[in-house]
PDB file of N, CA and C in Angstrom:
ATOM      1  N   MET Z  83       0.837  -1.043   0.034  1.00 59.00           N
ATOM      2  CA  MET Z  83       0.034   0.060   0.201  1.00 59.00           C
ATOM      3  C   MET Z  83       0.737   1.126   0.014  1.00 59.00           C
ATOM      4  N   THR Z  84       0.632   2.227  -0.865  1.00 66.00           N
ATOM      5  CA  THR Z  84       1.386   3.570  -1.052  1.00 66.00           C
ATOM      6  C   THR Z  84       0.917   4.416   0.122  1.00 66.00           C
ATOM      7  N   ASP Z  85       1.861   5.366   0.421  1.00 76.00           N
ATOM      8  CA  ASP Z  85       1.688   6.328   1.300  1.00 76.00           C
ATOM      9  C   ASP Z  85       0.290   7.473   0.854  1.00 76.00           C
ATOM     10  N   GLN Z  86       0.190   7.688  -0.537  1.00 74.00           N
ATOM     11  CA  GLN Z  86      -0.917   8.134  -1.196  1.00 74.00           C
ATOM     12  C   GLN Z  86      -2.225   7.526  -0.649  1.00 74.00           C
ATOM     13  N   PHE Z  87      -2.182   6.511  -0.745  1.00 76.00           N
ATOM     14  CA  PHE Z  87      -3.347   5.633  -0.303  1.00 76.00           C
ATOM     15  C   PHE Z  87      -3.810   5.781   1.017  1.00 76.00           C
ATOM     16  N   ALA Z  88      -2.880   5.718   1.915  1.00 80.00           N
ATOM     17  CA  ALA Z  88      -3.029   5.888   3.398  1.00 80.00           C
ATOM     18  C   ALA Z  88      -3.358   7.364   3.643  1.00 80.00           C
ATOM     19  N   ASN Z  89      -2.644   8.309   3.065  1.00 82.00           N
ATOM     20  CA  ASN Z  89      -2.889   9.693   3.214  1.00 82.00           C
ATOM     21  C   ASN Z  89      -4.408   9.942   2.597  1.00 82.00           C
ATOM     22  N   GLY Z  90      -4.653   9.281   1.502  1.00 83.00           N
ATOM     23  CA  GLY Z  90      -5.949   9.656   1.158  1.00 83.00           C
ATOM     24  C   GLY Z  90      -7.149   9.215   2.041  1.00 83.00           C
ATOM     25  N   ALA Z  91      -7.024   8.099   2.689  1.00 85.00           N
ATOM     26  CA  ALA Z  91      -7.947   7.631   3.421  1.00 85.00           C
ATOM     27  C   ALA Z  91      -8.072   8.328   4.760  1.00 85.00           C
ATOM     28  N   ALA Z  92      -6.910   8.957   5.222  1.00 89.00           N
ATOM     29  CA  ALA Z  92      -6.877   9.816   6.410  1.00 89.00           C
ATOM     30  C   ALA Z  92      -7.598  11.158   6.094  1.00 89.00           C
ATOM     31  N   SER Z  93      -7.365  11.657   4.838  1.00 88.00           N
ATOM     32  CA  SER Z  93      -8.187  12.885   4.417  1.00 88.00           C
ATOM     33  C   SER Z  93      -9.424  12.597   4.245  1.00 88.00           C
ATOM     34  N   GLN Z  94      -9.773  11.635   3.850  1.00 89.00           N
ATOM     35  CA  GLN Z  94     -11.110  11.471   3.543  1.00 89.00           C
ATOM     36  C   GLN Z  94     -12.031  11.166   5.031  1.00 89.00           C
ATOM     37  N   ALA Z  95     -11.327  10.689   5.806  1.00 93.00           N
ATOM     38  CA  ALA Z  95     -12.009  10.593   7.182  1.00 93.00           C
ATOM     39  C   ALA Z  95     -12.313  11.858   7.794  1.00 93.00           C
ATOM     40  N   GLN Z  96     -11.120  12.799   7.676  1.00 92.00           N
ATOM     41  CA  GLN Z  96     -11.061  14.107   8.235  1.00 92.00           C
ATOM     42  C   GLN Z  96     -11.886  14.830   7.638  1.00 92.00           C
ATOM     43  N   GLY Z  97     -12.322  14.747   6.240  1.00 92.00           N
ATOM     44  CA  GLY Z  97     -13.077  15.577   5.514  1.00 92.00           C
ATOM     45  C   GLY Z  97     -14.709  15.209   5.933  1.00 92.00           C
ATOM     46  N   LYS Z  98     -14.798  13.952   6.199  1.00 93.00           N
ATOM     47  CA  LYS Z  98     -16.066  13.534   6.472  1.00 93.00           C
ATOM     48  C   LYS Z  98     -16.524  14.255   7.872  1.00 93.00           C
ATOM     49  N   ALA Z  99     -15.571  13.965   8.760  1.00 94.00           N
ATOM     50  CA  ALA Z  99     -15.512  14.370  10.281  1.00 94.00           C
ATOM     51  C   ALA Z  99     -15.835  15.855  10.200  1.00 94.00           C
ATOM     52  N   GLN Z 100     -15.356  16.760   9.342  1.00 93.00           N
ATOM     53  CA  GLN Z 100     -15.241  18.221   9.181  1.00 93.00           C
ATOM     54  C   GLN Z 100     -16.935  18.572   8.708  1.00 93.00           C
ATOM     55  N   LYS Z 101     -17.480  17.842   7.657  1.00 92.00           N
ATOM     56  CA  LYS Z 101     -18.448  17.953   6.868  1.00 92.00           C
ATOM     57  C   LYS Z 101     -19.609  17.821   8.173  1.00 92.00           C
ATOM     58  N   GLY Z 102     -19.739  16.696   8.906  1.00 94.00           N
ATOM     59  CA  GLY Z 102     -20.620  16.265   9.993  1.00 94.00           C
ATOM     60  C   GLY Z 102     -20.532  17.342  10.934  1.00 94.00           C
ATOM     61  N   LEU Z 103     -19.450  17.754  11.521  1.00 94.00           N
ATOM     62  CA  LEU Z 103     -19.336  18.607  12.451  1.00 94.00           C
ATOM     63  C   LEU Z 103     -19.904  20.218  12.187  1.00 94.00           C
ATOM     64  N   GLY Z 104     -19.389  20.368  10.832  1.00 93.00           N
ATOM     65  CA  GLY Z 104     -20.013  21.730  10.328  1.00 93.00           C
ATOM     66  C   GLY Z 104     -21.585  21.815  10.232  1.00 93.00           C
ATOM     67  N   LYS Z 105     -22.154  20.675   9.680  1.00 93.00           N
ATOM     68  CA  LYS Z 105     -23.446  20.371   9.697  1.00 93.00           C
ATOM     69  C   LYS Z 105     -24.255  20.333  11.161  1.00 93.00           C
ATOM     70  N   LEU Z 106     -23.527  19.849  12.137  1.00 94.00           N
ATOM     71  CA  LEU Z 106     -24.312  20.022  13.430  1.00 94.00           C
ATOM     72  C   LEU Z 106     -24.063  21.358  13.956  1.00 94.00           C
ATOM     73  N   VAL Z 107     -23.157  21.939  13.793  1.00 95.00           N
ATOM     74  CA  VAL Z 107     -23.158  23.439  14.555  1.00 95.00           C
ATOM     75  C   VAL Z 107     -23.634  24.517  13.534  1.00 95.00           C
ATOM     76  N   GLY Z 108     -23.797  24.174  12.218  1.00 94.00           N
ATOM     77  CA  GLY Z 108     -24.295  25.320  11.236  1.00 94.00           C
ATOM     78  C   GLY Z 108     -23.083  26.080  10.682  1.00 94.00           C
ATOM     79  N   ASP Z 109     -21.896  25.565  10.618  1.00 92.00           N
ATOM     80  CA  ASP Z 109     -20.768  26.215   9.980  1.00 92.00           C
ATOM     81  C   ASP Z 109     -20.441  25.750   8.674  1.00 92.00           C
ATOM     82  N   GLN Z 110     -20.945  26.819   7.657  1.00 92.00           N
ATOM     83  CA  GLN Z 110     -20.854  26.406   6.459  1.00 92.00           C
ATOM     84  C   GLN Z 110     -19.362  26.209   5.714  1.00 92.00           C
ATOM     85  N   LYS Z 111     -18.545  27.108   6.344  1.00 93.00           N
ATOM     86  CA  LYS Z 111     -17.145  27.012   6.081  1.00 93.00           C
ATOM     87  C   LYS Z 111     -16.637  25.758   6.173  1.00 93.00           C
ATOM     88  N   LEU Z 112     -16.693  25.265   7.434  1.00 92.00           N
ATOM     89  CA  LEU Z 112     -16.275  24.120   7.958  1.00 92.00           C
ATOM     90  C   LEU Z 112     -16.918  22.779   7.070  1.00 92.00           C
ATOM     91  N   GLN Z 113     -18.206  23.026   6.642  1.00 91.00           N
ATOM     92  CA  GLN Z 113     -18.729  22.117   5.704  1.00 91.00           C
ATOM     93  C   GLN Z 113     -17.813  22.009   4.432  1.00 91.00           C
ATOM     94  N   VAL Z 114     -17.683  23.057   3.793  1.00 92.00           N
ATOM     95  CA  VAL Z 114     -16.925  23.380   2.404  1.00 92.00           C
ATOM     96  C   VAL Z 114     -15.668  22.664   2.678  1.00 92.00           C
ATOM     97  N   GLU Z 115     -14.741  23.200   3.807  1.00 93.00           N
ATOM     98  CA  GLU Z 115     -13.350  22.413   3.928  1.00 93.00           C
ATOM     99  C   GLU Z 115     -13.471  20.754   4.082  1.00 93.00           C
ATOM    100  N   GLY Z 116     -14.746  20.501   4.796  1.00 92.00           N
ATOM    101  CA  GLY Z 116     -14.601  18.857   4.940  1.00 92.00           C
ATOM    102  C   GLY Z 116     -14.857  18.427   3.426  1.00 92.00           C
ATOM    103  N   ALA Z 117     -15.593  18.974   2.694  1.00 92.00           N
ATOM    104  CA  ALA Z 117     -16.164  18.411   1.186  1.00 92.00           C
ATOM    105  C   ALA Z 117     -14.797  18.404   0.412  1.00 92.00           C
ATOM    106  N   TYR Z 118     -13.879  19.655   0.645  1.00 91.00           N
ATOM    107  CA  TYR Z 118     -12.587  19.598  -0.093  1.00 91.00           C
ATOM    108  C   TYR Z 118     -11.712  18.522   0.471  1.00 91.00           C
ATOM    109  N   ASN Z 119     -11.696  18.347   1.817  1.00 89.00           N
ATOM    110  CA  ASN Z 119     -10.643  17.204   2.197  1.00 89.00           C
ATOM    111  C   ASN Z 119     -11.194  15.872   1.838  1.00 89.00           C
ATOM    112  N   ASP Z 120     -12.395  15.523   1.676  1.00 91.00           N
ATOM    113  CA  ASP Z 120     -13.133  14.528   1.438  1.00 91.00           C
ATOM    114  C   ASP Z 120     -12.527  13.978  -0.223  1.00 91.00           C
ATOM    115  N   ALA Z 121     -12.887  15.003  -0.899  1.00 89.00           N
ATOM    116  CA  ALA Z 121     -12.462  14.787  -2.561  1.00 89.00           C
ATOM    117  C   ALA Z 121     -11.120  14.789  -2.537  1.00 89.00           C
ATOM    118  N   LYS Z 122     -10.279  15.472  -1.813  1.00 86.00           N
ATOM    119  CA  LYS Z 122      -8.941  15.409  -1.918  1.00 86.00           C
ATOM    120  C   LYS Z 122      -8.479  13.825  -1.576  1.00 86.00           C
ATOM    121  N   GLY Z 123      -8.898  13.480  -0.405  1.00 88.00           N
ATOM    122  CA  GLY Z 123      -8.779  12.166   0.127  1.00 88.00           C
ATOM    123  C   GLY Z 123      -8.939  11.291  -0.880  1.00 88.00           C
ATOM    124  N   LYS Z 124     -10.051  10.909  -1.732  1.00 87.00           N
ATOM    125  CA  LYS Z 124     -10.694  10.109  -2.567  1.00 87.00           C
ATOM    126  C   LYS Z 124      -9.683  10.190  -3.919  1.00 87.00           C
ATOM    127  N   SER Z 125      -9.106  11.370  -4.367  1.00 83.00           N
ATOM    128  CA  SER Z 125      -8.181  11.338  -5.383  1.00 83.00           C
ATOM    129  C   SER Z 125      -6.925  10.599  -4.794  1.00 83.00           C
ATOM    130  N   LEU Z 126      -6.354  11.035  -3.833  1.00 83.00           N
ATOM    131  CA  LEU Z 126      -4.891  10.500  -3.322  1.00 83.00           C
ATOM    132  C   LEU Z 126      -5.218   9.205  -3.226  1.00 83.00           C
ATOM    133  N   GLU Z 127      -6.582   8.530  -2.675  1.00 85.00           N
ATOM    134  CA  GLU Z 127      -6.688   7.224  -2.712  1.00 85.00           C
ATOM    135  C   GLU Z 127      -6.508   6.236  -3.900  1.00 85.00           C
ATOM    136  N   GLN Z 128      -7.187   7.079  -4.956  1.00 82.00           N
ATOM    137  CA  GLN Z 128      -7.296   6.386  -6.410  1.00 82.00           C
ATOM    138  C   GLN Z 128      -5.614   6.351  -6.923  1.00 82.00           C
ATOM    139  N   PHE Z 129      -5.197   7.679  -6.648  1.00 82.00           N
ATOM    140  CA  PHE Z 129      -3.820   7.749  -7.318  1.00 82.00           C
ATOM    141  C   PHE Z 129      -2.923   6.530  -6.401  1.00 82.00           C
ATOM    142  N   GLY Z 130      -3.150   6.059  -5.325  1.00 82.00           N
ATOM    143  CA  GLY Z 130      -2.432   5.344  -4.442  1.00 82.00           C
ATOM    144  C   GLY Z 130      -2.607   3.892  -5.029  1.00 82.00           C
ATOM    145  N   LYS Z 131      -4.069   3.658  -5.440  1.00 83.00           N
ATOM    146  CA  LYS Z 131      -4.323   2.319  -6.046  1.00 83.00           C
ATOM    147  C   LYS Z 131      -3.415   2.330  -7.359  1.00 83.00           C
ATOM    148  N   ALA Z 132      -3.532   3.413  -8.089  1.00 81.00           N
ATOM    149  CA  ALA Z 132      -3.049   3.249  -9.317  1.00 81.00           C
ATOM    150  C   ALA Z 132      -1.373   3.058  -9.271  1.00 81.00           C
ATOM    151  N   MET Z 133      -0.780   3.752  -8.241  1.00 83.00           N
ATOM    152  CA  MET Z 133       0.723   3.343  -8.122  1.00 83.00           C
ATOM    153  C   MET Z 133       0.814   1.813  -7.806  1.00 83.00           C
ATOM    154  N   ASP Z 134      -0.096   1.367  -6.929  1.00 85.00           N
ATOM    155  CA  ASP Z 134       0.252   0.040  -6.290  1.00 85.00           C
ATOM    156  C   ASP Z 134       0.035  -0.971  -7.814  1.00 85.00           C
ATOM    157  N   ALA Z 135      -0.949  -0.428  -8.608  1.00 84.00           N
ATOM    158  CA  ALA Z 135      -0.943  -1.387  -9.817  1.00 84.00           C
ATOM    159  C   ALA Z 135       0.324  -1.278 -10.531  1.00 84.00           C
ATOM    160  N   VAL Z 136       0.952  -0.157 -10.859  1.00 83.00           N
ATOM    161  CA  VAL Z 136       2.162   0.286 -11.613  1.00 83.00           C
ATOM    162  C   VAL Z 136       3.161  -0.516 -10.964  1.00 83.00           C
ATOM    163  N   ASP Z 137       3.368  -0.614  -9.707  1.00 85.00           N
ATOM    164  CA  ASP Z 137       4.521  -1.351  -8.888  1.00 85.00           C
ATOM    165  C   ASP Z 137       4.316  -2.914  -9.274  1.00 85.00           C
ATOM    166  N   ARG Z 138       2.828  -3.517  -9.467  1.00 87.00           N
ATOM    167  CA  ARG Z 138       2.762  -4.895  -9.693  1.00 87.00           C
ATOM    168  C   ARG Z 138       3.268  -5.116 -11.119  1.00 87.00           C
ATOM    169  N   LEU Z 139       2.921  -4.046 -12.077  1.00 84.00           N
ATOM    170  CA  LEU Z 139       3.399  -4.119 -13.502  1.00 84.00           C
ATOM    171  C   LEU Z 139       4.950  -4.182 -13.600  1.00 84.00           C
ATOM    172  N   VAL Z 140       5.616  -3.263 -12.728  1.00 86.00           N
ATOM    173  CA  VAL Z 140       7.157  -3.405 -12.669  1.00 86.00           C
ATOM    174  C   VAL Z 140       7.748  -4.531 -12.463  1.00 86.00           C
ATOM    175  N   GLU Z 141       7.160  -5.123 -11.575  1.00 87.00           N
ATOM    176  CA  GLU Z 141       7.669  -6.499 -11.062  1.00 87.00           C
ATOM    177  C   GLU Z 141       7.653  -7.441 -12.257  1.00 87.00           C
ATOM    178  N   LYS Z 142       6.524  -7.481 -12.968  1.00 88.00           N
ATOM    179  CA  LYS Z 142       6.254  -8.435 -14.313  1.00 88.00           C
ATOM    180  C   LYS Z 142       6.987  -7.832 -15.392  1.00 88.00           C
ATOM    181  N   ALA Z 143       7.618  -6.734 -15.529  1.00 85.00           N
ATOM    182  CA  ALA Z 143       8.631  -6.314 -16.422  1.00 85.00           C
ATOM    183  C   ALA Z 143       9.675  -7.302 -16.803  1.00 85.00           C
ATOM    184  N   PRO Z 144      10.221  -7.364 -17.963  1.00 88.00           N
ATOM    185  CA  PRO Z 144      11.625  -8.143 -18.150  1.00 88.00           C
ATOM    186  C   PRO Z 144      12.517  -7.641 -17.080  1.00 88.00           C
ATOM    187  N   ALA Z 145      13.356  -8.437 -16.886  1.00 89.00           N
ATOM    188  CA  ALA Z 145      14.436  -8.209 -15.817  1.00 89.00           C
ATOM    189  C   ALA Z 145      15.188  -6.696 -16.338  1.00 89.00           C
ATOM    190  N   ASP Z 146      15.552  -6.886 -17.623  1.00 89.00           N
ATOM    191  CA  ASP Z 146      16.160  -5.765 -18.254  1.00 89.00           C
ATOM    192  C   ASP Z 146      15.712  -4.487 -18.071  1.00 89.00           C
ATOM    193  N   TYR Z 147      14.321  -4.447 -17.945  1.00 86.00           N
ATOM    194  CA  TYR Z 147      13.597  -3.091 -17.970  1.00 86.00           C
ATOM    195  C   TYR Z 147      13.206  -2.779 -16.705  1.00 86.00           C
ATOM    196  N   ARG Z 148      13.352  -3.396 -15.596  1.00 88.00           N
ATOM    197  CA  ARG Z 148      12.867  -3.265 -14.331  1.00 88.00           C
ATOM    198  C   ARG Z 148      13.669  -1.994 -13.578  1.00 88.00           C
ATOM    199  N   PRO Z 149      14.941  -1.570 -13.799  1.00 90.00           N
ATOM    200  CA  PRO Z 149      15.487  -0.594 -13.455  1.00 90.00           C
ATOM    201  C   PRO Z 149      14.948   0.761 -14.056  1.00 90.00           C
ATOM    202  N   LYS Z 150      14.860   0.792 -15.137  1.00 88.00           N
ATOM    203  CA  LYS Z 150      14.052   1.918 -15.470  1.00 88.00           C
ATOM    204  C   LYS Z 150      12.624   2.188 -15.258  1.00 88.00           C
ATOM    205  N   ALA Z 151      12.061   0.908 -15.266  1.00 87.00           N
ATOM    206  CA  ALA Z 151      10.550   0.973 -14.629  1.00 87.00           C
ATOM    207  C   ALA Z 151      10.446   1.763 -13.409  1.00 87.00           C
ATOM    208  N   ARG Z 152      11.304   1.366 -12.583  1.00 87.00           N
ATOM    209  CA  ARG Z 152      11.368   1.601 -11.269  1.00 87.00           C
ATOM    210  C   ARG Z 152      11.476   3.332 -11.078  1.00 87.00           C
ATOM    211  N   GLU Z 153      12.556   3.421 -11.849  1.00 88.00           N
ATOM    212  CA  GLU Z 153      12.895   5.029 -11.871  1.00 88.00           C
ATOM    213  C   GLU Z 153      11.508   6.004 -12.480  1.00 88.00           C
ATOM    214  N   VAL Z 154      11.167   5.403 -13.589  1.00 83.00           N
ATOM    215  CA  VAL Z 154       9.876   5.983 -13.907  1.00 83.00           C
ATOM    216  C   VAL Z 154       8.559   6.196 -13.029  1.00 83.00           C
ATOM    217  N   ALA Z 155       8.458   4.848 -12.416  1.00 84.00           N
ATOM    218  CA  ALA Z 155       7.507   4.930 -11.562  1.00 84.00           C
ATOM    219  C   ALA Z 155       7.888   5.987 -10.187  1.00 84.00           C
ATOM    220  N   ALA Z 156       8.899   5.870  -9.607  1.00 85.00           N
ATOM    221  CA  ALA Z 156       9.524   6.717  -8.558  1.00 85.00           C
ATOM    222  C   ALA Z 156       9.133   8.435  -8.956  1.00 85.00           C
ATOM    223  N   ALA Z 157       9.597   8.630 -10.248  1.00 84.00           N
ATOM    224  CA  ALA Z 157       9.506   9.997 -10.800  1.00 84.00           C
ATOM    225  C   ALA Z 157       7.955  10.486 -10.705  1.00 84.00           C
ATOM    226  N   ALA Z 158       7.094   9.445 -11.262  1.00 81.00           N
ATOM    227  CA  ALA Z 158       5.433   9.503 -11.064  1.00 81.00           C
ATOM    228  C   ALA Z 158       5.080   9.748  -9.691  1.00 81.00           C
ATOM    229  N   ARG Z 159       5.499   9.297  -8.743  1.00 80.00           N
ATOM    230  CA  ARG Z 159       5.163   9.459  -7.265  1.00 80.00           C
ATOM    231  C   ARG Z 159       5.454  10.863  -6.977  1.00 80.00           C
ATOM    232  N   GLN Z 160       6.528  11.467  -7.470  1.00 83.00           N
ATOM    233  CA  GLN Z 160       6.916  12.682  -6.786  1.00 83.00           C
ATOM    234  C   GLN Z 160       5.922  13.626  -7.279  1.00 83.00           C
ATOM    235  N   LYS Z 161       5.372  13.750  -8.501  1.00 80.00           N
ATOM    236  CA  LYS Z 161       4.581  14.504  -8.979  1.00 80.00           C
ATOM    237  C   LYS Z 161       3.101  14.100  -9.328  1.00 80.00           C
ATOM    238  N   PRO Z 162       2.282  13.632  -8.376  1.00 75.00           N
ATOM    239  CA  PRO Z 162       1.060  13.028  -8.776  1.00 75.00           C
ATOM    240  C   PRO Z 162       0.065  13.872  -9.546  1.00 75.00           C
ATOM    241  N   LEU Z 163       0.133  14.941  -9.550  1.00 72.00           N
ATOM    242  CA  LEU Z 163      -0.865  15.813 -10.224  1.00 72.00           C
ATOM    243  C   LEU Z 163      -0.542  15.629 -11.860  1.00 72.00           C
ATOM    244  N   LEU Z 164       0.616  15.845 -11.994  1.00 77.00           N
ATOM    245  CA  LEU Z 164       1.073  15.633 -13.321  1.00 77.00           C
ATOM    246  C   LEU Z 164       1.162  14.353 -13.851  1.00 77.00           C
ATOM    247  N   THR Z 165       1.307  13.466 -12.928  1.00 75.00           N
ATOM    248  CA  THR Z 165       1.007  12.174 -13.853  1.00 75.00           C
ATOM    249  C   THR Z 165      -0.351  11.759 -13.765  1.00 75.00           C
ATOM    250  N   THR Z 166      -1.209  12.140 -12.865  1.00 72.00           N
ATOM    251  CA  THR Z 166      -2.832  11.929 -12.977  1.00 72.00           C
ATOM    252  C   THR Z 166      -3.259  12.649 -14.470  1.00 72.00           C
ATOM    253  N   LEU Z 167      -2.748  14.047 -14.584  1.00 72.00           N
ATOM    254  CA  LEU Z 167      -3.223  14.437 -15.751  1.00 72.00           C
ATOM    255  C   LEU Z 167      -2.745  13.972 -16.932  1.00 72.00           C
ATOM    256  N   SER Z 168      -1.458  13.376 -16.971  1.00 77.00           N
ATOM    257  CA  SER Z 168      -0.774  12.930 -18.056  1.00 77.00           C
ATOM    258  C   SER Z 168      -1.420  11.541 -18.610  1.00 77.00           C
ATOM    259  N   VAL Z 169      -1.950  10.887 -17.522  1.00 74.00           N
ATOM    260  CA  VAL Z 169      -2.554   9.497 -17.818  1.00 74.00           C
ATOM    261  C   VAL Z 169      -4.091   9.783 -18.353  1.00 74.00           C
ATOM    262  N   ALA Z 170      -4.664  10.799 -17.667  1.00 73.00           N
ATOM    263  CA  ALA Z 170      -6.086  11.371 -18.261  1.00 73.00           C
ATOM    264  C   ALA Z 170      -5.979  11.915 -19.716  1.00 73.00           C
ATOM    265  N   GLY Z 171      -4.759  12.453 -19.974  1.00 77.00           N
ATOM    266  CA  GLY Z 171      -4.513  13.032 -21.503  1.00 77.00           C
ATOM    267  C   GLY Z 171      -4.367  11.946 -22.253  1.00 77.00           C
ATOM    268  N   VAL Z 172      -3.711  10.833 -21.916  1.00 75.00           N
ATOM    269  CA  VAL Z 172      -3.336   9.778 -22.852  1.00 75.00           C
ATOM    270  C   VAL Z 172      -4.567   8.995 -23.144  1.00 75.00           C
ATOM    271  N   GLY Z 173      -5.512   8.839 -21.911  1.00 76.00           N
ATOM    272  CA  GLY Z 173      -7.025   8.105 -21.895  1.00 76.00           C
ATOM    273  C   GLY Z 173      -7.580   8.779 -22.870  1.00 76.00           C
ATOM    274  N   LEU Z 174      -7.706  10.123 -22.613  1.00 79.00           N
ATOM    275  CA  LEU Z 174      -8.742  10.978 -23.659  1.00 79.00           C
ATOM    276  C   LEU Z 174      -8.133  10.677 -25.361  1.00 79.00           C
ATOM    277  N   LEU Z 175      -6.941  10.746 -25.234  1.00 82.00           N
ATOM    278  CA  LEU Z 175      -6.507  10.570 -26.704  1.00 82.00           C
ATOM    279  C   LEU Z 175      -6.926   9.246 -27.427  1.00 82.00           C
ATOM    280  N   LEU Z 176      -6.467   8.288 -26.668  1.00 79.00           N
ATOM    281  CA  LEU Z 176      -6.813   6.825 -27.112  1.00 79.00           C
ATOM    282  C   LEU Z 176      -8.233   6.927 -27.321  1.00 79.00           C
ATOM    283  N   ALA Z 177      -9.176   7.285 -26.433  1.00 82.00           N
ATOM    284  CA  ALA Z 177     -10.695   7.102 -26.778  1.00 82.00           C
ATOM    285  C   ALA Z 177     -11.099   7.969 -27.972  1.00 82.00           C
ATOM    286  N   GLY Z 178     -10.463   9.131 -28.068  1.00 81.00           N
ATOM    287  CA  GLY Z 178     -10.942   9.874 -29.348  1.00 81.00           C
ATOM    288  C   GLY Z 178     -10.341   9.140 -30.823  1.00 81.00           C
ATOM    289  N   LEU Z 179      -9.100   8.615 -30.497  1.00 79.00           N
ATOM    290  CA  LEU Z 179      -8.547   7.639 -31.801  1.00 79.00           C
ATOM    291  C   LEU Z 179      -9.510   6.693 -31.980  1.00 79.00           C
ATOM    292  N   ALA Z 180     -10.243   5.664 -30.835  1.00 78.00           N
ATOM    293  CA  ALA Z 180     -10.872   4.726 -30.927  1.00 78.00           C
ATOM    294  C   ALA Z 180     -12.361   4.970 -31.599  1.00 78.00           C
ATOM    295  N   SER Z 181     -12.728   6.197 -31.131  1.00 76.00           N
ATOM    296  CA  SER Z 181     -14.056   6.439 -31.648  1.00 76.00           C
ATOM    297  C   SER Z 181     -14.013   6.839 -33.174  1.00 76.00           C
ATOM    298  N   ARG Z 182     -12.982   7.452 -33.361  1.00 72.00           N
ATOM    299  CA  ARG Z 182     -12.677   7.936 -34.817  1.00 72.00           C
ATOM    300  C   ARG Z 182     -12.709   6.642 -35.831  1.00 72.00           C
ATOM    301  N   GLY Z 183     -11.929   5.517 -35.182  1.00 66.00           N
ATOM    302  CA  GLY Z 183     -11.733   4.641 -35.717  1.00 66.00           C
ATOM    303  C   GLY Z 183     -13.098   3.607 -36.018  1.00 66.00           C
ATOM    304  N   MET Z 184     -13.779   3.877 -35.034  1.00 60.00           N
ATOM    305  CA  MET Z 184     -15.343   3.135 -35.108  1.00 60.00           C
ATOM    306  C   MET Z 184     -16.262   3.889 -36.187  1.00 60.00           C
ATOM    307  N   ARG Z 185     -16.165   5.278 -36.431  1.00 60.00           N
ATOM    308  CA  ARG Z 185     -16.868   6.143 -37.255  1.00 60.00           C
ATOM    309  C   ARG Z 185     -16.683   5.856 -38.617  1.00 60.00           C
ATOM    310  N   ARG Z 186     -15.420   5.339 -38.938  1.00 58.00           N
ATOM    311  CA  ARG Z 186     -14.933   5.081 -40.161  1.00 58.00           C
ATOM    312  C   ARG Z 186     -15.530   3.869 -40.829  1.00 58.00           C
ATOM    313  N   ARG Z 187     -15.899   3.030 -40.042  1.00 56.00           N
ATOM    314  CA  ARG Z 187     -16.194   1.589 -40.533  1.00 56.00           C
ATOM    315  C   ARG Z 187     -17.834   1.757 -41.007  1.00 56.00           C
TER     316      ARG Z 187
END
C-alpha cells in the first residue's frame, strides 16, 4: 500500500468528520473544507491504488527493463498531479482515436 493511499484515507476521514461537525454546528465554511478534504482524500486514494498497480506491473516487466521502470514509477510518485493529468490526457487521446476508428467503419 502506498503512502498516497493511506494519506487519502486519512484525508477522507477528516473531511467527513469536518462536514458532519459543520452540519451539526451550522458552520458552512467547515462543511466546505470538509467536502474539499473528502474529495482530496478520494483522489489521493485512487492515485495510491494506481501506483500499487504500477508497482505490480514493474515487477512483471522483463528483468532488463525493471530498473528503468522503477525509476519512472518513482518519478511519477514525486508529481502525482502531473502524472494524473498525463494519464488522463493519454486516455482521452486513445478514446478519441478509438471513436474515430469506429466512425470510419
